[in-house]
Structures are given as structure tokens and as C-alpha cells.
GROMACS .gro file of C-alpha atoms in nm:
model
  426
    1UNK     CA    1   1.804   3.489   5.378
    2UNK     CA    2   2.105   3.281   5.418
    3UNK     CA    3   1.910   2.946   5.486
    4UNK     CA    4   1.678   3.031   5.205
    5UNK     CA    5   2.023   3.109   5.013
    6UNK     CA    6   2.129   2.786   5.119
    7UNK     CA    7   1.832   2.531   5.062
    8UNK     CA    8   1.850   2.708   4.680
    9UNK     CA    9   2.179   2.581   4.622
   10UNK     CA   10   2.124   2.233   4.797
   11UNK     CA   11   1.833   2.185   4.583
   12UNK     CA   12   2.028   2.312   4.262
   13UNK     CA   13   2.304   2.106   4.304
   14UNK     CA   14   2.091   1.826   4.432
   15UNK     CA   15   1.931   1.787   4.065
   16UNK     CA   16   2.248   1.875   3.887
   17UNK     CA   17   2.365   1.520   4.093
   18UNK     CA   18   2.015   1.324   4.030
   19UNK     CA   19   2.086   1.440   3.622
   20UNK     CA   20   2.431   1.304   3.601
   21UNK     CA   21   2.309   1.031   3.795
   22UNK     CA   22   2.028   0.963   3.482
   23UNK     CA   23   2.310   0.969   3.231
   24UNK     CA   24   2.524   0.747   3.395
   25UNK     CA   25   2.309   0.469   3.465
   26UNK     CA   26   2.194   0.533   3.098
   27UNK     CA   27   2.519   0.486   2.942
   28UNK     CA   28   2.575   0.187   3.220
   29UNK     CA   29   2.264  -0.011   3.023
   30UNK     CA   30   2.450   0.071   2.669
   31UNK     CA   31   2.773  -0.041   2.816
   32UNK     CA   32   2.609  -0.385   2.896
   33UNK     CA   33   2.418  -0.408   2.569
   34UNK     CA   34   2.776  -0.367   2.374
   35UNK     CA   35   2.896  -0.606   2.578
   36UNK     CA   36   2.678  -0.868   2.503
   37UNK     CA   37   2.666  -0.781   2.136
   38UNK     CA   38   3.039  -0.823   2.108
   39UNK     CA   39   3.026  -1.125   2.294
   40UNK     CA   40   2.768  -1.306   2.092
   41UNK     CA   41   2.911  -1.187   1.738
   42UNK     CA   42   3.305  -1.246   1.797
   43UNK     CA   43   3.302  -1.433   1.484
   44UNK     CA   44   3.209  -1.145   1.250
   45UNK     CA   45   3.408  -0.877   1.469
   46UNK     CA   46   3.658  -1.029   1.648
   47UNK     CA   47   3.710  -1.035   2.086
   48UNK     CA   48   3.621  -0.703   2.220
   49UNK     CA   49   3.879  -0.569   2.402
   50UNK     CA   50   3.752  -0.230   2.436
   51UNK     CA   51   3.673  -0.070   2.735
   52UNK     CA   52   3.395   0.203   2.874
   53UNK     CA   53   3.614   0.510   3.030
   54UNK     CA   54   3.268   0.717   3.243
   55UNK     CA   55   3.299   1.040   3.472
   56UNK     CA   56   3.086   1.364   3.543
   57UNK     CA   57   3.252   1.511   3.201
   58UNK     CA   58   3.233   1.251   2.907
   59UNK     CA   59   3.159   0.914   2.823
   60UNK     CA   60   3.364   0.746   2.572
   61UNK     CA   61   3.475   0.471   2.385
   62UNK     CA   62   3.833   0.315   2.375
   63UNK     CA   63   3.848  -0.021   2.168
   64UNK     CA   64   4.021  -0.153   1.813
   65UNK     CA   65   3.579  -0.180   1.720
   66UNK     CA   66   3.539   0.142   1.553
   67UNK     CA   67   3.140   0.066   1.455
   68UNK     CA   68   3.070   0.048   1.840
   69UNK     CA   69   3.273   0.358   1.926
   70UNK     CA   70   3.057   0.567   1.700
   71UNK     CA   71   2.719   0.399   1.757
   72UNK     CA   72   2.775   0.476   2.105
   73UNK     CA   73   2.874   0.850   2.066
   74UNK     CA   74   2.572   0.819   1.799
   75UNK     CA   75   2.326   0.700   2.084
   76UNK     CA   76   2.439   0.996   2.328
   77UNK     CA   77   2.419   1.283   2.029
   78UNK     CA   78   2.070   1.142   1.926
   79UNK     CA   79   1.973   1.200   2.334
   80UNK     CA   80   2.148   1.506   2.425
   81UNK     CA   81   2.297   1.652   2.134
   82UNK     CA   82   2.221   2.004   1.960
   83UNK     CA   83   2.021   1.962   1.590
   84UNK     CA   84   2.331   1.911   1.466
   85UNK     CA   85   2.478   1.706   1.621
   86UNK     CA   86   2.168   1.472   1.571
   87UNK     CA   87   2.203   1.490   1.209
   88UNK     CA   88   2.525   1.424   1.212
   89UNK     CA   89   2.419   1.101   1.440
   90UNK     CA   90   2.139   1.025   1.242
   91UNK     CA   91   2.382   0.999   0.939
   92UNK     CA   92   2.585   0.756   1.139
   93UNK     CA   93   2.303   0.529   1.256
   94UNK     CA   94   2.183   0.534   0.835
   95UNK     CA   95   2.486   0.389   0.770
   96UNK     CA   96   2.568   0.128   1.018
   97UNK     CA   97   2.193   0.016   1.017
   98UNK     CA   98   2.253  -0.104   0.641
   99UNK     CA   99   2.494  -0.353   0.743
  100UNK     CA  100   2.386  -0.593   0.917
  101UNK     CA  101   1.965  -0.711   1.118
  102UNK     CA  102   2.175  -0.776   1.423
  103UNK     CA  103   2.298  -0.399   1.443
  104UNK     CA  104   1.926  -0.272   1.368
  105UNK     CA  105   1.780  -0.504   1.656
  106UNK     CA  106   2.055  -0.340   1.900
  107UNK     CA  107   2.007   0.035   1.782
  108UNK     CA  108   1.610  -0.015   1.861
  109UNK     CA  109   1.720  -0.172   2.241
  110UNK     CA  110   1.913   0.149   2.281
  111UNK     CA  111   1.654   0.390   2.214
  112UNK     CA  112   1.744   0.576   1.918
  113UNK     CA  113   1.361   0.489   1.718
  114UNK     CA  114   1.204   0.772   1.923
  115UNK     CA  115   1.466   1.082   1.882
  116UNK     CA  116   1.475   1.018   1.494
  117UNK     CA  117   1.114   0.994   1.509
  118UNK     CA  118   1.110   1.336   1.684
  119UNK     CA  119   1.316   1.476   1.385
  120UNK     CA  120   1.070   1.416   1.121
  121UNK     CA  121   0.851   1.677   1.346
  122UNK     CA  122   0.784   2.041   1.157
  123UNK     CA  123   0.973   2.227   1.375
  124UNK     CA  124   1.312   2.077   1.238
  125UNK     CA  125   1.513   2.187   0.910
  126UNK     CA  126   1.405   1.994   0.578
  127UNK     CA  127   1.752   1.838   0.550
  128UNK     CA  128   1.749   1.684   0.936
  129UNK     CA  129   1.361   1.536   0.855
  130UNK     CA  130   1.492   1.347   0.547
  131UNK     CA  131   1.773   1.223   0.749
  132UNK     CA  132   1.550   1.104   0.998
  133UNK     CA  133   1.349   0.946   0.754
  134UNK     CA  134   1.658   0.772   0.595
  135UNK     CA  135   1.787   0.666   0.885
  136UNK     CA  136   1.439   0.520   1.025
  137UNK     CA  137   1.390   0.356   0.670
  138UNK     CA  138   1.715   0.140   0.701
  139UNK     CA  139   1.668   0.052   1.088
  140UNK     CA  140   1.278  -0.059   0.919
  141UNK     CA  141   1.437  -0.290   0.698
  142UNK     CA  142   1.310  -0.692   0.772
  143UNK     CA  143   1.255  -0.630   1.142
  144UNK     CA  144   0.881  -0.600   1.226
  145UNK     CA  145   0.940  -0.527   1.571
  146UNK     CA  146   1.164  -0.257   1.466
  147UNK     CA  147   0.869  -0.114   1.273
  148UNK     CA  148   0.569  -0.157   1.529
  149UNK     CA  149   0.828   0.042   1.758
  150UNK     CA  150   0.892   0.350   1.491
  151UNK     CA  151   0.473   0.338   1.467
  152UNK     CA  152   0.425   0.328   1.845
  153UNK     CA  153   0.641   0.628   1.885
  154UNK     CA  154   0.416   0.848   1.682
  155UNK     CA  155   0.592   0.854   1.299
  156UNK     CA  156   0.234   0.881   1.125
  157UNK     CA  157   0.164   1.248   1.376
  158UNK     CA  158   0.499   1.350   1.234
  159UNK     CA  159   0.461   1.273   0.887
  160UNK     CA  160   0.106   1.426   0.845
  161UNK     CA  161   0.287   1.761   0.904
  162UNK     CA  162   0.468   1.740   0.627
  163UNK     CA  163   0.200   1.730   0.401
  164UNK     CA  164   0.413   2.036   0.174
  165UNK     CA  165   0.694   1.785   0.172
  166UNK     CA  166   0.982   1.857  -0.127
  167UNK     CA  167   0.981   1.689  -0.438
  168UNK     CA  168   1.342   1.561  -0.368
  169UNK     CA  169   1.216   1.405  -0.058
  170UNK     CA  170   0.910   1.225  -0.127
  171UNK     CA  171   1.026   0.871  -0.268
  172UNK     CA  172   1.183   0.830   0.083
  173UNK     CA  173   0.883   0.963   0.256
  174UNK     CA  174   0.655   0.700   0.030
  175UNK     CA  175   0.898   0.451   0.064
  176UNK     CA  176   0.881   0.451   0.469
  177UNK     CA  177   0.518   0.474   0.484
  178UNK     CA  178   0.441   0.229   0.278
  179UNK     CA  179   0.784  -0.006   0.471
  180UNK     CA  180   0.557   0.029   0.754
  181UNK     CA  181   0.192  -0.057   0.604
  182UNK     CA  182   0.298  -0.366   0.531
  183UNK     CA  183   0.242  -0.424   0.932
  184UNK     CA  184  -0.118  -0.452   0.860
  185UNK     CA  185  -0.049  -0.780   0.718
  186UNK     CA  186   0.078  -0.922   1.082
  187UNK     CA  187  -0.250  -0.791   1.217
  188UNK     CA  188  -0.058  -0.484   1.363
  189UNK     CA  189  -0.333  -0.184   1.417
  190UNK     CA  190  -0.249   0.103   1.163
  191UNK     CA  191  -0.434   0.424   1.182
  192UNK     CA  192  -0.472   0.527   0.829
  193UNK     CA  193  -0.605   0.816   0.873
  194UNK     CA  194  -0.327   1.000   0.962
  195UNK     CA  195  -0.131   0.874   0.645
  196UNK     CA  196  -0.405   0.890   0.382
  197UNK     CA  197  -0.334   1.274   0.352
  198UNK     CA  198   0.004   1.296   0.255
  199UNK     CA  199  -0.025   0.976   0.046
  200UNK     CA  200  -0.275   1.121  -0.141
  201UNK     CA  201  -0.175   1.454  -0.141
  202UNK     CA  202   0.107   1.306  -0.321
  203UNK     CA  203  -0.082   1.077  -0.603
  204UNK     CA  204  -0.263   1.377  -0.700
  205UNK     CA  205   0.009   1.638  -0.704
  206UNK     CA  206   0.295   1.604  -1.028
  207UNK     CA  207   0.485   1.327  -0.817
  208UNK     CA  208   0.719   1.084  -0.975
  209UNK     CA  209   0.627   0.760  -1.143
  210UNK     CA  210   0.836   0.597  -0.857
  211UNK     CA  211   0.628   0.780  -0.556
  212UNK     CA  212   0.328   0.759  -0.702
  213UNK     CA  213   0.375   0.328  -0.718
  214UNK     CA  214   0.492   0.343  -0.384
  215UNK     CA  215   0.208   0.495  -0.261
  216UNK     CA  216   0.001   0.268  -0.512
  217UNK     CA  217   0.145   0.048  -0.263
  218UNK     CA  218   0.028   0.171   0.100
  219UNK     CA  219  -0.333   0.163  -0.064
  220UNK     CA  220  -0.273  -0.172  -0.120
  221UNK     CA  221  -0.158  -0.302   0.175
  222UNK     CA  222  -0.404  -0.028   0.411
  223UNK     CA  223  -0.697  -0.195   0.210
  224UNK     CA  224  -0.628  -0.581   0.292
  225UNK     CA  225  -0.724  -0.495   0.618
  226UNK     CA  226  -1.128  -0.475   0.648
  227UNK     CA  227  -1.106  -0.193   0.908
  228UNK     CA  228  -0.951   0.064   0.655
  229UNK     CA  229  -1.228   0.035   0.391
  230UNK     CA  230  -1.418   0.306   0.509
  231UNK     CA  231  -1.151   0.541   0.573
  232UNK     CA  232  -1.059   0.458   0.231
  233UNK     CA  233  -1.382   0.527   0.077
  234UNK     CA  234  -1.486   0.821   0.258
  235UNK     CA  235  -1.142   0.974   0.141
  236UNK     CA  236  -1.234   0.972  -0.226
  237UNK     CA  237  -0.938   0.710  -0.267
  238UNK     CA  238  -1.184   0.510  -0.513
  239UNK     CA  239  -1.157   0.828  -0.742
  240UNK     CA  240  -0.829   0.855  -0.743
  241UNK     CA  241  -0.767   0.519  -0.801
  242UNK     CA  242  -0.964   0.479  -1.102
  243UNK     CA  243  -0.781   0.776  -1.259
  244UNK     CA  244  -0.448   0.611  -1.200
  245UNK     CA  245  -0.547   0.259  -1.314
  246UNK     CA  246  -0.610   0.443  -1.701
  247UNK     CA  247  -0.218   0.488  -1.654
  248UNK     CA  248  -0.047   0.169  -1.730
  249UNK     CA  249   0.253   0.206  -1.524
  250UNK     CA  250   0.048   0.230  -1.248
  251UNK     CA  251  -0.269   0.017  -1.347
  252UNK     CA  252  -0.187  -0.319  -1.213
  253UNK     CA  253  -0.121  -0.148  -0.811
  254UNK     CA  254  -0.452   0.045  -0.852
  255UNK     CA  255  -0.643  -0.207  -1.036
  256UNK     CA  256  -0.575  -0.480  -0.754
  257UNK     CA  257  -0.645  -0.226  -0.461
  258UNK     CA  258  -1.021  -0.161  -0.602
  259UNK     CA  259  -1.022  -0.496  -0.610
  260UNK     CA  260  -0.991  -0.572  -0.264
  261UNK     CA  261  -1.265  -0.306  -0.187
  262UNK     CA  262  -1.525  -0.418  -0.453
  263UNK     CA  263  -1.555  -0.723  -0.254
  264UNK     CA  264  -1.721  -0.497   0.070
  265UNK     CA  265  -2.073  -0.350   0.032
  266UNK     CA  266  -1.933   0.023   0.105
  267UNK     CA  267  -1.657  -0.027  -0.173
  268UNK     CA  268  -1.872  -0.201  -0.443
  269UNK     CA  269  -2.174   0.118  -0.375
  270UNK     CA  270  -1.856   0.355  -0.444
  271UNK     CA  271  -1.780   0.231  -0.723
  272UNK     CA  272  -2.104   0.166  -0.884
  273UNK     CA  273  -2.168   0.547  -0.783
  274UNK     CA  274  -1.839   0.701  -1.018
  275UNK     CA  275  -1.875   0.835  -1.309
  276UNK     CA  276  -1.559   0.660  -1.477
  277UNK     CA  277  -1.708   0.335  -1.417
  278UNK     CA  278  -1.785   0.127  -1.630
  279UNK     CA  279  -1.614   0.324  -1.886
  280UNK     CA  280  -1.222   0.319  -1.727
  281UNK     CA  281  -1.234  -0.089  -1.670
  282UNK     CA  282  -1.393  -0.142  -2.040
  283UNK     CA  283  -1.088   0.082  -2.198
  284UNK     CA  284  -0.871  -0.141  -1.939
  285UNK     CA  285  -0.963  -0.459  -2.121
  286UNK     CA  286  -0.823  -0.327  -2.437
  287UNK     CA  287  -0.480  -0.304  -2.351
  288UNK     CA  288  -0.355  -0.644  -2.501
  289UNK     CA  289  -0.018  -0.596  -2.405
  290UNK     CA  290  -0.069  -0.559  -2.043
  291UNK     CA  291  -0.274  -0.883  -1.936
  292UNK     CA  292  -0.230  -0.846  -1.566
  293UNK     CA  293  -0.407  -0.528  -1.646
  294UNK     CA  294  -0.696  -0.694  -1.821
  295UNK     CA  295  -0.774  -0.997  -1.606
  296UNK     CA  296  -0.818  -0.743  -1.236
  297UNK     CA  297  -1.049  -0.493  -1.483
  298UNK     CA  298  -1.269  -0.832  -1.577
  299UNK     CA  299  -1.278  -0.915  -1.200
  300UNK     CA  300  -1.442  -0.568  -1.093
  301UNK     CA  301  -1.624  -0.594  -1.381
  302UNK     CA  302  -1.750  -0.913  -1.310
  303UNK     CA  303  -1.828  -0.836  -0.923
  304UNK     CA  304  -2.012  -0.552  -1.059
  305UNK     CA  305  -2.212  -0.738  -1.291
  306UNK     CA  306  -2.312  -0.997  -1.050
  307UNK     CA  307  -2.682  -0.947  -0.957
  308UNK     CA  308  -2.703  -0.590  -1.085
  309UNK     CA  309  -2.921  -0.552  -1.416
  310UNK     CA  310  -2.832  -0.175  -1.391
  311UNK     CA  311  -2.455  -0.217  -1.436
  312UNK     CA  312  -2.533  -0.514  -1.698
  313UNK     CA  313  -2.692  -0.212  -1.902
  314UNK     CA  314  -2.442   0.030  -1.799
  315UNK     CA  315  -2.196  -0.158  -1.962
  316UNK     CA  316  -2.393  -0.289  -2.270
  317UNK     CA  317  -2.448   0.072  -2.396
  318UNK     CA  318  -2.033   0.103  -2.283
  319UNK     CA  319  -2.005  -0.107  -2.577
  320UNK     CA  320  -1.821  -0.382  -2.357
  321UNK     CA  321  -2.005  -0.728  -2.558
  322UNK     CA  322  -1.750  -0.698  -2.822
  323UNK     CA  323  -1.456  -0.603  -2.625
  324UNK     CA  324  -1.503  -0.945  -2.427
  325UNK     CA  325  -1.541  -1.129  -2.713
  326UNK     CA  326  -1.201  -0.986  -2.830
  327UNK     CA  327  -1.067  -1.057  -2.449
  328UNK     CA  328  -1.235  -1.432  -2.515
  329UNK     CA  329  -1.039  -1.490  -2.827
  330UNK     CA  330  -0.680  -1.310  -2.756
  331UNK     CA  331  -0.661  -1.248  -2.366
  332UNK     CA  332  -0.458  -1.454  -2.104
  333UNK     CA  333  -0.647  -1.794  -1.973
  334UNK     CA  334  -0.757  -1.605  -1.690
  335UNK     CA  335  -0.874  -1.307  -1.866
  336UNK     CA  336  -1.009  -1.601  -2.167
  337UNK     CA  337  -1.217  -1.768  -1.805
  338UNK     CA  338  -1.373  -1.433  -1.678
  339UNK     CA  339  -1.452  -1.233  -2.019
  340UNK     CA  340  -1.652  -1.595  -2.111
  341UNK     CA  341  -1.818  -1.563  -1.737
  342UNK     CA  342  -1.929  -1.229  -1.843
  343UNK     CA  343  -2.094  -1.292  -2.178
  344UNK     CA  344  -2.289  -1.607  -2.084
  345UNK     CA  345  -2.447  -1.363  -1.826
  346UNK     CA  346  -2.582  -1.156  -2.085
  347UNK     CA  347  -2.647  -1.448  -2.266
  348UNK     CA  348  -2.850  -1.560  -1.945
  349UNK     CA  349  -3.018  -1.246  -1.923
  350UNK     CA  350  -3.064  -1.241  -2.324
  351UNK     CA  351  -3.288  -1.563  -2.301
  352UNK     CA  352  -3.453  -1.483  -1.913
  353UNK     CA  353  -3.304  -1.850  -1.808
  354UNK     CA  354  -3.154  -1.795  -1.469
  355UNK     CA  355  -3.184  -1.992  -1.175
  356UNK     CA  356  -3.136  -1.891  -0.826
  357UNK     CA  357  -2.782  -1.966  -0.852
  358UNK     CA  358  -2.727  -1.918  -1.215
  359UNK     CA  359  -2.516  -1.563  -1.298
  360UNK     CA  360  -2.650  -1.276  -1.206
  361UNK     CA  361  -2.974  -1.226  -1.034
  362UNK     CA  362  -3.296  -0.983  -1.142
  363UNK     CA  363  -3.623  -0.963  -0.956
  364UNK     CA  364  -3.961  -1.057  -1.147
  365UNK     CA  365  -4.213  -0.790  -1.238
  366UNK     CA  366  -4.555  -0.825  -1.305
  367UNK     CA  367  -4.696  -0.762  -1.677
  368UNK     CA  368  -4.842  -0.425  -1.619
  369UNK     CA  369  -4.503  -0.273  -1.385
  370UNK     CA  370  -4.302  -0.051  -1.594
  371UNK     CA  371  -4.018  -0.232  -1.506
  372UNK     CA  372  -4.128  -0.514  -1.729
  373UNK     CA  373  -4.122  -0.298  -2.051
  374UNK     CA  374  -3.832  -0.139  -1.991
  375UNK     CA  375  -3.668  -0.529  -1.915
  376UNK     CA  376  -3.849  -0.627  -2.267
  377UNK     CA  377  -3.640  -0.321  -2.441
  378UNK     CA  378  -3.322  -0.412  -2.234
  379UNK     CA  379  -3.376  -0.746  -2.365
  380UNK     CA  380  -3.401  -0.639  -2.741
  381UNK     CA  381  -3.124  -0.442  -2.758
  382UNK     CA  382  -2.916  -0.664  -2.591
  383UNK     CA  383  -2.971  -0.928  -2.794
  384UNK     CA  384  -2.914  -0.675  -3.107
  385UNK     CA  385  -2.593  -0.613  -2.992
  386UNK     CA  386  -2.448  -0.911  -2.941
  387UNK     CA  387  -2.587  -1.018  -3.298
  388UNK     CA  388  -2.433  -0.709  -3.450
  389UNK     CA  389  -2.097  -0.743  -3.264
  390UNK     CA  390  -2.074  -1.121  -3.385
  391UNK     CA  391  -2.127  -1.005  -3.753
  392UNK     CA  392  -1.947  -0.741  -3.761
  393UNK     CA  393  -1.665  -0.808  -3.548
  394UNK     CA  394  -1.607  -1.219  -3.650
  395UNK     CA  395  -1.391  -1.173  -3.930
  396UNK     CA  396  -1.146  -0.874  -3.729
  397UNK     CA  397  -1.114  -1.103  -3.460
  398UNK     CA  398  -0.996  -1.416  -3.647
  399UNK     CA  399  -0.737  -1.248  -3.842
  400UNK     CA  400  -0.598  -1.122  -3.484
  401UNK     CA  401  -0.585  -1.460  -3.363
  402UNK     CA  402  -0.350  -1.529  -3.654
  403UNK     CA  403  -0.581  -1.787  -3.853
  404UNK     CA  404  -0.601  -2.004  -3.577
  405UNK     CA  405  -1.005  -2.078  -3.681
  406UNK     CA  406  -1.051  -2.374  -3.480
  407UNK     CA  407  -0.939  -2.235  -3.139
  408UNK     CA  408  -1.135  -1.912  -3.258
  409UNK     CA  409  -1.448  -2.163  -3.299
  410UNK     CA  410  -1.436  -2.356  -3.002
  411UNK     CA  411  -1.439  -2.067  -2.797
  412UNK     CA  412  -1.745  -1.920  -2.963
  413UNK     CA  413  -1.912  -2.267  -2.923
  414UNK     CA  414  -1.850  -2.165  -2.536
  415UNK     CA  415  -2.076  -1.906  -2.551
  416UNK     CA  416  -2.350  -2.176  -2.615
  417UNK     CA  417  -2.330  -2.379  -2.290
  418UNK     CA  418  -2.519  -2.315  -2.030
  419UNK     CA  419  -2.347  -2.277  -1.657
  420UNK     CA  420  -2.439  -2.227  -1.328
  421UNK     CA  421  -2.257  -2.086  -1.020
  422UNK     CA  422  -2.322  -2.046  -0.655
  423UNK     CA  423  -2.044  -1.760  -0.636
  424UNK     CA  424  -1.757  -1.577  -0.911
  425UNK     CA  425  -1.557  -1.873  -0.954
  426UNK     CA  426  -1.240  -1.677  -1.109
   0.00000   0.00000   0.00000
């Protein structure tokens, strides 16, 4: 009993040794990385003549540097502090982050990324997750590195359980995800579907203006890479993007995201499959006072268009031919470029002139197919239309364009010419 007694109390005391042991050679790396980081900025700060006072009890700091005194203590509550404590660290490493990418670079080389990261987790209060979050946001700020590091220590698990996440708290919860979506554009692997979720659990719920564009914003920068766009489809992001691009303060973020996955078969078949389009992008390309707005509707429109009779006719009966001849007349000279594309493809199909390479593409039907007779009616009342919309719509549209007649009939002597293209040139 008394040598099982004793080997107990080696082996206790044994790891309460090995721990301390842990902690000091811990605090022995932070002690060198101060060091060095007073050393190398004694312009801004001034010689360090602090010093590093260690024992079994308490490690401290003891130096006319203030900043490095609490980042320190900061580092050792973020470790082995109670909650607490760690909020009360995290607020520390917030503010001392903001001053200066030096500082941020040194907080990541002494470990504090993964215990805020930790924090965001569920099983902390609301008020220590958004300090977490504030405190990672600032340490996110123009380092990339610093970013791949908050990703690789699992900030996406954490943030898809908050899903329920405060209204107070969500601009700072949109404005780190999308701070660290932007890695996708440095080729940097992002797993987005552990962030599509709460993004769009927040675009669909009565989030602010300002949340709502910053998640606009994730979209945006998850869909420039090609291996999001299914994830993105499959999600029903399409749908919700169309609703948002009918709002204008959000139009020009959704608009340009739908561009970017028009462009891939499985985006362009989503689209062409909703039941807002064409109908959203035509009402788009009568906002004249937001042209940004105007000229990304005309491009899905026109990638739509391109080679697909059935969307041609979808948006005839939409009522679009006199909409783009308004868009011709008083758009932007990008908007002016791609509304004229548009209309000399109806043109083209109007007069059954088109090359292999010229607009849009249809394939040839025999005489006695039913698709020829239904072409022949497509045909009729195409041509209808645009005759009506150019009577009836002439004289409106030269009084917008302020009497200036001869711009107004140079552009309609556009329509005329004949042009071929091996690919959308706007």
C-alpha cells in the first residue's frame, strides 16, 4: 500500500512538473518573440528595456512598453484563462490589433488565432462570440496569412453554429466571413458549404441593408472561383439572388454574382429554369438612374439569348424589344453596345439570316416538322412587335433624349447593319 501510495504521488507530482515545464518553455518562445519585435521596431517604440521576471507562480512583465506588458498577459489569459478572463483578453488583442500589421503578424506567431476561434463555438456566451469575432476581424485586416490561419483553425465549423445569430451581431459576423472569402481570390481552398447557411440564412431573414451587401459580397467572391458553382446552385442562391437584384441597393452585388455563374452550363440551366427570369432583368433595364444596374441585366440577358430561340421568345412576349430600344437611345455606352447586340439578334432571327457565327444560333427544320410552323408564327409576331414598338414608341423616346434627333437617328440606322460575331463581344 505504501509503494502503491508512493508511485501515486511520484506520478502526480511528476506531471504537475512536466505542466509547469509546458508553460515555461511556452512563455520562453513569447519572451524571444518580444524581443525581437522590440528590437526590430525601436524607432516607433523606443529601446526595450523591459525585462521577463518567470517562476512556478506567475509570469510577468516589467518594462516602460505598456502594449507588450498586456499583449503578453493577453496571450497567457487567451491559453489558460477562465471565460472571462478571455474576453477580457480578447478585448485587449481587438484593440492593439488595430494599430499597427506588424502587431497582427506577431499576435498570429504567438498563437492567439486558435483560442479566439474556439470562442465563436456555441457553447460560449453571445457577448464572448462577438468579441471573438471582433477581435479575429481586426487581426484579419490586410494580412492573408493571418486569414488562411483563422480558416485553417476551423472558423467556418464555428460560425455555422450560429446560424440563430442576434441581429446586433450580424454585420460583424458578415463582415468576417466575407474578410475571409476574399482568400478565394489567392487560390486559397474555401469550403463554402459550411458558410452558405448562415449567409443565406441571413439574406433571407429581415437583416440590415448593410449585412445583407456584405453578404452580397461573399457570393461574389465564393462564385469567382469555378469550384463553388455548384454548391452555389444547388443551394437555391440563384433564387435568392434574383429577388435581391429587384432591390436597387443591392442590385449591382447580386446582378454581377449571376453574372459570373451564367457563364457555366450549371448556372446558365438555373437560370433559364426560374420563374423571375426573364421578367426581373427586363424590369432591371428600366431603371435609368442606376446604369451599372442596367448594363450586368443586358449581359445575362444577352448570355441568355445567345443560341437559345426559347429565351429569344421568352423575352419577346416579356415585352423587352422596346425596352432596349429605350436602353439604345438613353443608356450608358456600354448598356447603348449590348441593348444594340440584342436587337440585331432579333433582327437576325426576324429575317432567318444567320451564319454559323452570326448571333444566336437555331437548328433547321424540315417543312412538314411542327417546329417549322411554330418558327413561321415566332417569326410574325416578332416582326409585329418590333414594327409596333417603333411606331408607337419613336416619338416617347425622342422627347426623352431631349431633341437630340440626329443622335436618336443614327442609332436607329444601327439597327440596319448587319454584324457577325464568333463570341458576346461586350
Amino acid at each position: 500500500m505504501a509503494d502503491s501510495s508512493s508511485s501515486s504521488s511520484s506520478s502526480s507530482s511528476s506531471s504537475s512538473w512536466y505542466q509547469v515545464y509546458l508553460k515555461l518553455k511556452f512563455f520562453s518562445r513569447i519572451r524571444r518573440l518580444l524581443v525581437n519585435k522590440s528590437t526590430s521596431s525601436t524607432k516607433q517604440y523606443g529601446p526595450s528595456q523591459g525585462i521577463i521576471i518567470v517562476d512556478q507562480q506567475e509570469t510577468r512583465f516589467v518594462g516602460d512598453n505598456d502594449d507588450d506588458g498586456i499583449l503578453q498577459r493577453s496571450v497567457k489569459r487567451l491559453h489558460f484563462g477562465s471565460r472571462e478572463e478571455k474576453a477580457a483578453a480578447a478585448t485587449e488583442i481587438k484593440r492593439l490589433a488595430g494599430d499597427d500589421l506588424r502587431r497582427r503578424k506577431l499576435m498570429a506567431d504567438l498563437g492567439v488565432i486558435p483560442p479566439l476561434v474556439a470562442m465563436v463555438g456555441s457553447e460560449y456566451a453571445p457577448d464572448h462570440r462577438r468579441l471573438a469575432v471582433q477581435a479575429l476581424l481586426e487581426l484579419a485586416n490586410g494580412t492573408c496569412t493571418n486569414k488562411a490561419l483563422i480558416v485553417q483553425a476551423g472558423i467556418f465549423l464555428k460560425l455555422y453554429e450560429n446560424v440563430n445569430i442576434e441581429e446586433s451581431a450580424k454585420p460583424e459576423f458578415a463582415q468576417l466571413i466575407m474578410s475571409l472569402s476574399s482568400l478565394v481570390n489567392a487560390q486559397f481552398p474555401i469550403d463554402s458549404s459550411k458558410i452558405l447557411p448562415l449567409v443565406l440564412h441571413m439574406l433571407e431573414s429581415d437583416s440590415s441593408v448593410e449585412t445583407k451587401t456584405l453578404c452580397l459580397g461573399t457570393l461574389y467572391n465564393l462564385s469567382n472561383m469555378i469550384g463553388n458553382v455548384g454548391s452555389l446552385v444547388t443551394n437555391e442562391v440563384i433564387q435568392t439572388l434574383l429577388k435581391l437584384s429587384s432591390i436597387k441597393e443591392a442590385s449591382e452585388k447580386a446582378l454581377a454574382t449571376l453574372g459570373n455563374l451564367v457563364v457555366t452550363s450549371m448556372g446558365k440551366k438555373a437560370l433559364e429554369n426560374s420563374p423571375l427570369v426573364p421578367e426581373c432583368l427586363i424590369e432591371i433595364l428600366t431603371w435609368d438612374d442606376k446604369s451599372k444596374s442596367q448594363e450586368l441585366s443586358a449581359y445575362i440577358l444577352m448570355i441568355l439569348a445567345h443560341q437559345s430561340s426559347l429565351q429569344r421568345t421568352k423575352m419577346a412576349e416579356g415585352g423587352i424589344v422596346p425596352i432596349l430600344l429605350q436602353v439604345a437611345l438613353l443608356g450608358s455606352t456600354l448598356a447603348q453596345k449590348r441593348a444594340l447586340k440584342l436587337l440585331q439578334w432579333f433582327k437576325d432571327e426576324r429575317q432567318m439570316k444567320m451564319g454559323p457565327h452570326s448571333g444566336p444560333q437555331t437548328r433547321r427544320s424540315s417543312f412538314s416538322s411542327p417546329m417549322h410552323v411554330d418558327a413561321g408564327e415566332g417569326k410574325k409576331l416578332m416582326k409585329n412587335m418590333v414594327q409596333q414598338s417603333l411606331h408607337k414608341n419613336m416619338e416617347t423616346i425622342t422627347r426623352r433624349a431631349n431633341g437630340n434627333s440626329d443622335k436618336s437617328n443614327s442609332k436607329i440606322k444601327l439597327l440596319e447593319i448587319s454584324s457577325s460575331s464568333k463570341s458576346l463581344p461586350y
